[in-house]
């Protein structure tokens, strides 16, 4: 629980007492507490009126207008962003009531209406059809580095827009106060910037549904406050880094997801390659899709089975067979009683039916 700081100008020093015979007055800002021993306590609340309204900071307003100038705005998402208005009142912006700093940039679009079946021949037609729709509401274009001026930014959501062929900007790693980052289903390409690993306050990270490639940066293991990590439905490859085992507060983990890809793997070179999973004691939801070599390691599945708070488990398209699952035996694959949902979609049937 966060404790709110005292309001500006309020003196909470307990030594601020004045004695007048049998009456003691304690003054804290506009509140006088009179103690007539031992008869009664009188509270007098004085309202302070005419306080100046907090407005957005000029340099942050200019930074947002620069960001807008590099954006192609479909459907008028940024139509309220004008020089005549206080930027704290613009759509998608939330500011601090105390300082005027921009705390939230929430520009969630509607590009998720596109059919993201990347391997379907009709994908391009689906995209073109959506983009030409008069009801489409999303942004695209360049993400201008002027956003670096938002030093107090805590929440950034650019999900379900259309930044096709754009990379996730490296300067996002400069948002050191960021708590949540959602860039899901926005058409980003390239690699996941390792700079994201410097966002030490981050609790929520969602990069799902893009065209991201390469390996998962081991630097993500430095996000010690992270509770939600979704990297699913990308083109990621290589071994899942064991550094993710340092995320002891992680509650939801989504990895893999391309049915026709399967290049994201677990490390089977070491017999204890999945040992880091046992550190994720807070995990309640685990989603693994198309992890191509999961059947190569009983140890991994045993570690999953020992997670004490796991409620939902999905092992989809991981080349698992019923024979493999049964061969482990209940003593080796013993889930905690917390598990309520187990999804083994695309399980290969190898055992003979009676």
PDB file of C-alpha atoms in Angstrom, residues 100-349:
ATOM      1  CA  UNK A 100       1.342  18.258 -14.247  1.00  0.00           C
ATOM      2  CA  UNK A 101       3.788  15.637 -15.559  1.00  0.00           C
ATOM      3  CA  UNK A 102       2.357  13.216 -18.127  1.00  0.00           C
ATOM      4  CA  UNK A 103       1.984   9.839 -16.405  1.00  0.00           C
ATOM      5  CA  UNK A 104       0.043   7.875 -19.023  1.00  0.00           C
ATOM      6  CA  UNK A 105       0.033   7.665 -22.817  1.00  0.00           C
ATOM      7  CA  UNK A 106      -2.808   5.314 -23.740  1.00  0.00           C
ATOM      8  CA  UNK A 107      -3.392   5.130 -27.509  1.00  0.00           C
ATOM      9  CA  UNK A 108      -5.001   1.720 -27.896  1.00  0.00           C
ATOM     10  CA  UNK A 109      -6.143   1.357 -31.513  1.00  0.00           C
ATOM     11  CA  UNK A 110      -8.480  -1.010 -33.329  1.00  0.00           C
ATOM     12  CA  UNK A 111      -6.077  -2.691 -35.732  1.00  0.00           C
ATOM     13  CA  UNK A 112      -6.674  -6.017 -33.945  1.00  0.00           C
ATOM     14  CA  UNK A 113      -9.687  -6.324 -36.230  1.00  0.00           C
ATOM     15  CA  UNK A 114      -7.148  -7.401 -38.851  1.00  0.00           C
ATOM     16  CA  UNK A 115      -6.953 -11.168 -39.262  1.00  0.00           C
ATOM     17  CA  UNK A 116      -3.415 -11.853 -38.004  1.00  0.00           C
ATOM     18  CA  UNK A 117      -3.031 -15.193 -39.765  1.00  0.00           C
ATOM     19  CA  UNK A 118       0.383 -14.349 -41.206  1.00  0.00           C
ATOM     20  CA  UNK A 119       0.632 -17.595 -43.163  1.00  0.00           C
ATOM     21  CA  UNK A 120      -2.703 -17.205 -44.898  1.00  0.00           C
ATOM     22  CA  UNK A 121      -2.633 -15.932 -48.479  1.00  0.00           C
ATOM     23  CA  UNK A 122      -5.542 -13.647 -47.633  1.00  0.00           C
ATOM     24  CA  UNK A 123      -3.576 -11.763 -44.959  1.00  0.00           C
ATOM     25  CA  UNK A 124      -2.608  -8.830 -47.188  1.00  0.00           C
ATOM     26  CA  UNK A 125      -6.179  -8.521 -48.440  1.00  0.00           C
ATOM     27  CA  UNK A 126      -7.423  -8.539 -44.852  1.00  0.00           C
ATOM     28  CA  UNK A 127      -5.017  -5.742 -43.908  1.00  0.00           C
ATOM     29  CA  UNK A 128      -5.864  -3.633 -46.957  1.00  0.00           C
ATOM     30  CA  UNK A 129      -9.567  -4.121 -46.371  1.00  0.00           C
ATOM     31  CA  UNK A 130      -9.318  -2.966 -42.773  1.00  0.00           C
ATOM     32  CA  UNK A 131      -7.073   0.012 -43.491  1.00  0.00           C
ATOM     33  CA  UNK A 132      -9.475   1.262 -46.168  1.00  0.00           C
ATOM     34  CA  UNK A 133     -12.470   0.965 -43.861  1.00  0.00           C
ATOM     35  CA  UNK A 134     -13.969   4.367 -42.966  1.00  0.00           C
ATOM     36  CA  UNK A 135     -14.546   3.127 -39.399  1.00  0.00           C
ATOM     37  CA  UNK A 136     -10.871   2.197 -38.852  1.00  0.00           C
ATOM     38  CA  UNK A 137      -9.338   3.964 -35.866  1.00  0.00           C
ATOM     39  CA  UNK A 138      -5.614   3.559 -35.335  1.00  0.00           C
ATOM     40  CA  UNK A 139      -2.257   5.273 -35.771  1.00  0.00           C
ATOM     41  CA  UNK A 140       0.816   4.419 -37.830  1.00  0.00           C
ATOM     42  CA  UNK A 141       4.026   6.088 -38.901  1.00  0.00           C
ATOM     43  CA  UNK A 142       7.154   6.927 -36.909  1.00  0.00           C
ATOM     44  CA  UNK A 143       7.387   6.997 -33.126  1.00  0.00           C
ATOM     45  CA  UNK A 144       9.279  10.239 -32.568  1.00  0.00           C
ATOM     46  CA  UNK A 145      12.067  10.333 -29.998  1.00  0.00           C
ATOM     47  CA  UNK A 146      10.540  13.510 -28.541  1.00  0.00           C
ATOM     48  CA  UNK A 147       8.655  11.151 -26.206  1.00  0.00           C
ATOM     49  CA  UNK A 148      11.902  10.929 -24.226  1.00  0.00           C
ATOM     50  CA  UNK A 149      10.819  14.236 -22.635  1.00  0.00           C
ATOM     51  CA  UNK A 150       8.112  12.348 -20.720  1.00  0.00           C
ATOM     52  CA  UNK A 151      10.439  11.586 -17.823  1.00  0.00           C
ATOM     53  CA  UNK A 152       7.674  10.633 -15.390  1.00  0.00           C
ATOM     54  CA  UNK A 153       5.761   8.344 -17.771  1.00  0.00           C
ATOM     55  CA  UNK A 154       4.406   5.288 -15.954  1.00  0.00           C
ATOM     56  CA  UNK A 155       2.028   3.694 -18.477  1.00  0.00           C
ATOM     57  CA  UNK A 156       2.580   3.405 -22.248  1.00  0.00           C
ATOM     58  CA  UNK A 157       0.029   1.618 -24.427  1.00  0.00           C
ATOM     59  CA  UNK A 158       0.366   1.678 -28.225  1.00  0.00           C
ATOM     60  CA  UNK A 159      -1.320  -1.688 -28.757  1.00  0.00           C
ATOM     61  CA  UNK A 160      -3.436  -2.676 -31.763  1.00  0.00           C
ATOM     62  CA  UNK A 161      -2.114   0.020 -34.058  1.00  0.00           C
ATOM     63  CA  UNK A 162      -0.223  -0.420 -37.346  1.00  0.00           C
ATOM     64  CA  UNK A 163       3.471   0.412 -37.114  1.00  0.00           C
ATOM     65  CA  UNK A 164       4.245  -1.917 -39.990  1.00  0.00           C
ATOM     66  CA  UNK A 165       7.984  -2.317 -40.702  1.00  0.00           C
ATOM     67  CA  UNK A 166       8.892  -0.202 -37.639  1.00  0.00           C
ATOM     68  CA  UNK A 167      11.199  -1.416 -34.887  1.00  0.00           C
ATOM     69  CA  UNK A 168      10.512  -0.954 -31.199  1.00  0.00           C
ATOM     70  CA  UNK A 169      12.479   2.221 -30.392  1.00  0.00           C
ATOM     71  CA  UNK A 170      15.560   1.672 -28.246  1.00  0.00           C
ATOM     72  CA  UNK A 171      14.825   4.921 -26.405  1.00  0.00           C
ATOM     73  CA  UNK A 172      11.874   3.208 -24.695  1.00  0.00           C
ATOM     74  CA  UNK A 173      14.560   1.957 -22.328  1.00  0.00           C
ATOM     75  CA  UNK A 174      14.886   5.531 -21.016  1.00  0.00           C
ATOM     76  CA  UNK A 175      11.403   5.482 -19.442  1.00  0.00           C
ATOM     77  CA  UNK A 176      12.840   4.490 -16.085  1.00  0.00           C
ATOM     78  CA  UNK A 177       9.558   5.078 -14.210  1.00  0.00           C
ATOM     79  CA  UNK A 178       7.498   2.881 -16.531  1.00  0.00           C
ATOM     80  CA  UNK A 179       5.196   0.371 -14.826  1.00  0.00           C
ATOM     81  CA  UNK A 180       3.338  -1.021 -17.840  1.00  0.00           C
ATOM     82  CA  UNK A 181       4.304  -1.301 -21.521  1.00  0.00           C
ATOM     83  CA  UNK A 182       1.832  -2.695 -24.062  1.00  0.00           C
ATOM     84  CA  UNK A 183       2.911  -2.812 -27.722  1.00  0.00           C
ATOM     85  CA  UNK A 184       0.899  -5.897 -28.660  1.00  0.00           C
ATOM     86  CA  UNK A 185      -0.542  -6.485 -32.143  1.00  0.00           C
ATOM     87  CA  UNK A 186       0.943  -3.356 -33.691  1.00  0.00           C
ATOM     88  CA  UNK A 187       3.055  -4.763 -36.518  1.00  0.00           C
ATOM     89  CA  UNK A 188       6.499  -4.147 -35.003  1.00  0.00           C
ATOM     90  CA  UNK A 189       9.444  -5.944 -36.612  1.00  0.00           C
ATOM     91  CA  UNK A 190      13.068  -6.538 -35.694  1.00  0.00           C
ATOM     92  CA  UNK A 191      14.485  -7.661 -32.378  1.00  0.00           C
ATOM     93  CA  UNK A 192      13.304  -7.005 -28.854  1.00  0.00           C
ATOM     94  CA  UNK A 193      15.538  -4.149 -27.622  1.00  0.00           C
ATOM     95  CA  UNK A 194      17.732  -5.276 -24.749  1.00  0.00           C
ATOM     96  CA  UNK A 195      17.265  -1.767 -23.311  1.00  0.00           C
ATOM     97  CA  UNK A 196      13.826  -2.831 -22.080  1.00  0.00           C
ATOM     98  CA  UNK A 197      15.700  -4.795 -19.438  1.00  0.00           C
ATOM     99  CA  UNK A 198      16.606  -1.495 -17.734  1.00  0.00           C
ATOM    100  CA  UNK A 199      12.962  -0.685 -16.894  1.00  0.00           C
ATOM    101  CA  UNK A 200      13.369  -1.739 -13.282  1.00  0.00           C
ATOM    102  CA  UNK A 201       9.845  -0.682 -12.191  1.00  0.00           C
ATOM    103  CA  UNK A 202       8.059  -2.580 -14.959  1.00  0.00           C
ATOM    104  CA  UNK A 203       5.247  -4.879 -13.820  1.00  0.00           C
ATOM    105  CA  UNK A 204       3.467  -5.509 -17.133  1.00  0.00           C
ATOM    106  CA  UNK A 205       5.122  -6.187 -20.509  1.00  0.00           C
ATOM    107  CA  UNK A 206       3.102  -7.261 -23.551  1.00  0.00           C
ATOM    108  CA  UNK A 207       4.800  -7.573 -26.949  1.00  0.00           C
ATOM    109  CA  UNK A 208       2.497 -10.282 -28.335  1.00  0.00           C
ATOM    110  CA  UNK A 209       1.263 -10.506 -31.907  1.00  0.00           C
ATOM    111  CA  UNK A 210       4.048  -8.671 -33.714  1.00  0.00           C
ATOM    112  CA  UNK A 211       6.742  -9.793 -36.169  1.00  0.00           C
ATOM    113  CA  UNK A 212       9.579  -9.737 -33.658  1.00  0.00           C
ATOM    114  CA  UNK A 213      12.485 -12.049 -34.389  1.00  0.00           C
ATOM    115  CA  UNK A 214      15.754 -13.209 -32.925  1.00  0.00           C
ATOM    116  CA  UNK A 215      16.299 -14.464 -29.408  1.00  0.00           C
ATOM    117  CA  UNK A 216      14.624 -13.388 -26.191  1.00  0.00           C
ATOM    118  CA  UNK A 217      17.031 -10.917 -24.528  1.00  0.00           C
ATOM    119  CA  UNK A 218      18.459 -12.311 -21.319  1.00  0.00           C
ATOM    120  CA  UNK A 219      18.260  -8.735 -19.955  1.00  0.00           C
ATOM    121  CA  UNK A 220      14.534  -9.270 -19.389  1.00  0.00           C
ATOM    122  CA  UNK A 221      15.628 -11.294 -16.379  1.00  0.00           C
ATOM    123  CA  UNK A 222      16.474  -7.975 -14.687  1.00  0.00           C
ATOM    124  CA  UNK A 223      12.815  -6.942 -14.518  1.00  0.00           C
ATOM    125  CA  UNK A 224      12.481  -8.147 -10.943  1.00  0.00           C
ATOM    126  CA  UNK A 225       9.068  -6.508 -10.386  1.00  0.00           C
ATOM    127  CA  UNK A 226       7.517  -8.035 -13.508  1.00  0.00           C
ATOM    128  CA  UNK A 227       4.191  -9.798 -12.969  1.00  0.00           C
ATOM    129  CA  UNK A 228       2.964 -10.266 -16.560  1.00  0.00           C
ATOM    130  CA  UNK A 229       5.142 -11.193 -19.567  1.00  0.00           C
ATOM    131  CA  UNK A 230       3.624 -11.943 -22.987  1.00  0.00           C
ATOM    132  CA  UNK A 231       5.970 -12.560 -25.924  1.00  0.00           C
ATOM    133  CA  UNK A 232       3.625 -14.940 -27.776  1.00  0.00           C
ATOM    134  CA  UNK A 233       2.813 -14.901 -31.499  1.00  0.00           C
ATOM    135  CA  UNK A 234       6.130 -13.590 -32.763  1.00  0.00           C
ATOM    136  CA  UNK A 235       9.011 -15.058 -34.800  1.00  0.00           C
ATOM    137  CA  UNK A 236      11.327 -15.541 -31.833  1.00  0.00           C
ATOM    138  CA  UNK A 237      13.922 -18.289 -31.932  1.00  0.00           C
ATOM    139  CA  UNK A 238      16.665 -19.892 -29.899  1.00  0.00           C
ATOM    140  CA  UNK A 239      16.622 -21.115 -26.321  1.00  0.00           C
ATOM    141  CA  UNK A 240      14.390 -19.547 -23.709  1.00  0.00           C
ATOM    142  CA  UNK A 241      16.909 -17.742 -21.451  1.00  0.00           C
ATOM    143  CA  UNK A 242      17.274 -19.180 -17.961  1.00  0.00           C
ATOM    144  CA  UNK A 243      17.510 -15.590 -16.655  1.00  0.00           C
ATOM    145  CA  UNK A 244      13.708 -15.512 -16.729  1.00  0.00           C
ATOM    146  CA  UNK A 245      13.941 -17.635 -13.602  1.00  0.00           C
ATOM    147  CA  UNK A 246      14.920 -14.486 -11.703  1.00  0.00           C
ATOM    148  CA  UNK A 247      11.405 -13.091 -12.146  1.00  0.00           C
ATOM    149  CA  UNK A 248      10.156 -14.378  -8.819  1.00  0.00           C
ATOM    150  CA  UNK A 249       7.068 -12.106  -8.878  1.00  0.00           C
ATOM    151  CA  UNK A 250       5.932 -13.263 -12.322  1.00  0.00           C
ATOM    152  CA  UNK A 251       2.308 -14.414 -12.341  1.00  0.00           C
ATOM    153  CA  UNK A 252       1.561 -14.869 -16.045  1.00  0.00           C
ATOM    154  CA  UNK A 253       3.984 -16.055 -18.749  1.00  0.00           C
ATOM    155  CA  UNK A 254       3.155 -16.466 -22.460  1.00  0.00           C
ATOM    156  CA  UNK A 255       5.793 -17.817 -24.864  1.00  0.00           C
ATOM    157  CA  UNK A 256       5.740 -19.220 -28.414  1.00  0.00           C
ATOM    158  CA  UNK A 257       2.613 -19.197 -30.472  1.00  0.00           C
ATOM    159  CA  UNK A 258       3.335 -19.657 -34.165  1.00  0.00           C
ATOM    160  CA  UNK A 259       1.885 -23.016 -35.109  1.00  0.00           C
ATOM    161  CA  UNK A 260       4.072 -23.285 -38.215  1.00  0.00           C
ATOM    162  CA  UNK A 261       7.246 -21.951 -36.652  1.00  0.00           C
ATOM    163  CA  UNK A 262       8.397 -23.777 -33.536  1.00  0.00           C
ATOM    164  CA  UNK A 263      11.918 -22.325 -33.524  1.00  0.00           C
ATOM    165  CA  UNK A 264      11.696 -21.208 -29.888  1.00  0.00           C
ATOM    166  CA  UNK A 265      13.177 -23.990 -27.787  1.00  0.00           C
ATOM    167  CA  UNK A 266      14.008 -25.059 -24.282  1.00  0.00           C
ATOM    168  CA  UNK A 267      17.608 -25.716 -23.290  1.00  0.00           C
ATOM    169  CA  UNK A 268      18.039 -29.499 -23.223  1.00  0.00           C
ATOM    170  CA  UNK A 269      21.842 -29.437 -23.305  1.00  0.00           C
ATOM    171  CA  UNK A 270      21.843 -29.451 -19.511  1.00  0.00           C
ATOM    172  CA  UNK A 271      19.892 -32.089 -17.607  1.00  0.00           C
ATOM    173  CA  UNK A 272      18.761 -29.336 -15.263  1.00  0.00           C
ATOM    174  CA  UNK A 273      18.045 -26.883 -18.057  1.00  0.00           C
ATOM    175  CA  UNK A 274      14.549 -26.166 -16.750  1.00  0.00           C
ATOM    176  CA  UNK A 275      15.586 -25.701 -13.152  1.00  0.00           C
ATOM    177  CA  UNK A 276      14.954 -21.956 -13.350  1.00  0.00           C
ATOM    178  CA  UNK A 277      11.240 -22.681 -13.671  1.00  0.00           C
ATOM    179  CA  UNK A 278      11.134 -23.774 -10.049  1.00  0.00           C
ATOM    180  CA  UNK A 279      11.988 -20.192  -9.042  1.00  0.00           C
ATOM    181  CA  UNK A 280       8.721 -18.892 -10.506  1.00  0.00           C
ATOM    182  CA  UNK A 281       6.790 -19.683  -7.351  1.00  0.00           C
ATOM    183  CA  UNK A 282       4.234 -16.896  -7.985  1.00  0.00           C
ATOM    184  CA  UNK A 283       3.285 -18.182 -11.452  1.00  0.00           C
ATOM    185  CA  UNK A 284      -0.453 -18.787 -11.858  1.00  0.00           C
ATOM    186  CA  UNK A 285      -0.734 -18.982 -15.678  1.00  0.00           C
ATOM    187  CA  UNK A 286       1.770 -20.589 -18.057  1.00  0.00           C
ATOM    188  CA  UNK A 287       1.176 -20.643 -21.831  1.00  0.00           C
ATOM    189  CA  UNK A 288       3.668 -22.437 -24.081  1.00  0.00           C
ATOM    190  CA  UNK A 289       2.798 -22.751 -27.772  1.00  0.00           C
ATOM    191  CA  UNK A 290       4.853 -24.536 -30.414  1.00  0.00           C
ATOM    192  CA  UNK A 291       7.928 -25.045 -28.239  1.00  0.00           C
ATOM    193  CA  UNK A 292       9.272 -27.639 -30.635  1.00  0.00           C
ATOM    194  CA  UNK A 293      11.483 -29.725 -28.356  1.00  0.00           C
ATOM    195  CA  UNK A 294       9.458 -29.780 -25.164  1.00  0.00           C
ATOM    196  CA  UNK A 295       9.059 -33.547 -25.486  1.00  0.00           C
ATOM    197  CA  UNK A 296      12.837 -33.906 -25.198  1.00  0.00           C
ATOM    198  CA  UNK A 297      12.906 -33.063 -21.514  1.00  0.00           C
ATOM    199  CA  UNK A 298      11.018 -34.806 -18.746  1.00  0.00           C
ATOM    200  CA  UNK A 299      12.813 -32.474 -16.358  1.00  0.00           C
ATOM    201  CA  UNK A 300      11.114 -29.380 -17.756  1.00  0.00           C
ATOM    202  CA  UNK A 301       7.675 -30.866 -17.325  1.00  0.00           C
ATOM    203  CA  UNK A 302       8.481 -32.004 -13.805  1.00  0.00           C
ATOM    204  CA  UNK A 303       9.492 -28.464 -12.910  1.00  0.00           C
ATOM    205  CA  UNK A 304       6.212 -27.169 -14.347  1.00  0.00           C
ATOM    206  CA  UNK A 305       4.326 -29.731 -12.296  1.00  0.00           C
ATOM    207  CA  UNK A 306       5.906 -28.493  -9.079  1.00  0.00           C
ATOM    208  CA  UNK A 307       4.896 -24.849  -9.442  1.00  0.00           C
ATOM    209  CA  UNK A 308       2.911 -24.315  -6.222  1.00  0.00           C
ATOM    210  CA  UNK A 309       0.419 -21.659  -7.378  1.00  0.00           C
ATOM    211  CA  UNK A 310      -0.166 -22.686 -11.005  1.00  0.00           C
ATOM    212  CA  UNK A 311      -3.857 -22.453 -11.886  1.00  0.00           C
ATOM    213  CA  UNK A 312      -3.860 -22.655 -15.686  1.00  0.00           C
ATOM    214  CA  UNK A 313      -1.405 -24.464 -17.942  1.00  0.00           C
ATOM    215  CA  UNK A 314      -1.436 -24.549 -21.750  1.00  0.00           C
ATOM    216  CA  UNK A 315       1.022 -26.730 -23.706  1.00  0.00           C
ATOM    217  CA  UNK A 316      -0.253 -26.275 -27.248  1.00  0.00           C
ATOM    218  CA  UNK A 317       1.373 -27.588 -30.421  1.00  0.00           C
ATOM    219  CA  UNK A 318       4.497 -28.706 -28.547  1.00  0.00           C
ATOM    220  CA  UNK A 319       4.749 -32.131 -30.262  1.00  0.00           C
ATOM    221  CA  UNK A 320       3.711 -33.868 -27.074  1.00  0.00           C
ATOM    222  CA  UNK A 321       2.069 -37.269 -27.240  1.00  0.00           C
ATOM    223  CA  UNK A 322      -0.237 -38.971 -24.809  1.00  0.00           C
ATOM    224  CA  UNK A 323       2.373 -41.730 -24.554  1.00  0.00           C
ATOM    225  CA  UNK A 324       4.986 -39.202 -23.450  1.00  0.00           C
ATOM    226  CA  UNK A 325       2.699 -37.708 -20.799  1.00  0.00           C
ATOM    227  CA  UNK A 326       1.673 -41.120 -19.473  1.00  0.00           C
ATOM    228  CA  UNK A 327       5.255 -42.371 -19.440  1.00  0.00           C
ATOM    229  CA  UNK A 328       6.157 -39.817 -16.834  1.00  0.00           C
ATOM    230  CA  UNK A 329       3.807 -41.328 -14.281  1.00  0.00           C
ATOM    231  CA  UNK A 330       1.889 -39.441 -11.598  1.00  0.00           C
ATOM    232  CA  UNK A 331       4.829 -39.436  -9.191  1.00  0.00           C
ATOM    233  CA  UNK A 332       6.972 -37.480 -11.656  1.00  0.00           C
ATOM    234  CA  UNK A 333       4.294 -35.190 -13.046  1.00  0.00           C
ATOM    235  CA  UNK A 334       2.430 -34.328  -9.888  1.00  0.00           C
ATOM    236  CA  UNK A 335       0.657 -30.980 -10.137  1.00  0.00           C
ATOM    237  CA  UNK A 336      -0.215 -29.002  -7.075  1.00  0.00           C
ATOM    238  CA  UNK A 337      -3.874 -28.934  -6.111  1.00  0.00           C
ATOM    239  CA  UNK A 338      -4.097 -25.323  -7.352  1.00  0.00           C
ATOM    240  CA  UNK A 339      -4.267 -26.366 -11.051  1.00  0.00           C
ATOM    241  CA  UNK A 340      -7.772 -25.848 -12.441  1.00  0.00           C
ATOM    242  CA  UNK A 341      -7.220 -25.846 -16.234  1.00  0.00           C
ATOM    243  CA  UNK A 342      -4.837 -27.933 -18.368  1.00  0.00           C
ATOM    244  CA  UNK A 343      -4.843 -27.352 -22.154  1.00  0.00           C
ATOM    245  CA  UNK A 344      -3.085 -29.999 -24.260  1.00  0.00           C
ATOM    246  CA  UNK A 345      -4.499 -28.985 -27.621  1.00  0.00           C
ATOM    247  CA  UNK A 346      -2.848 -30.684 -30.627  1.00  0.00           C
ATOM    248  CA  UNK A 347      -1.721 -33.586 -28.445  1.00  0.00           C
ATOM    249  CA  UNK A 348      -0.515 -36.454 -30.611  1.00  0.00           C
ATOM    250  CA  UNK A 349      -2.331 -39.723 -29.944  1.00  0.00           C
TER     251      UNK A 349
END
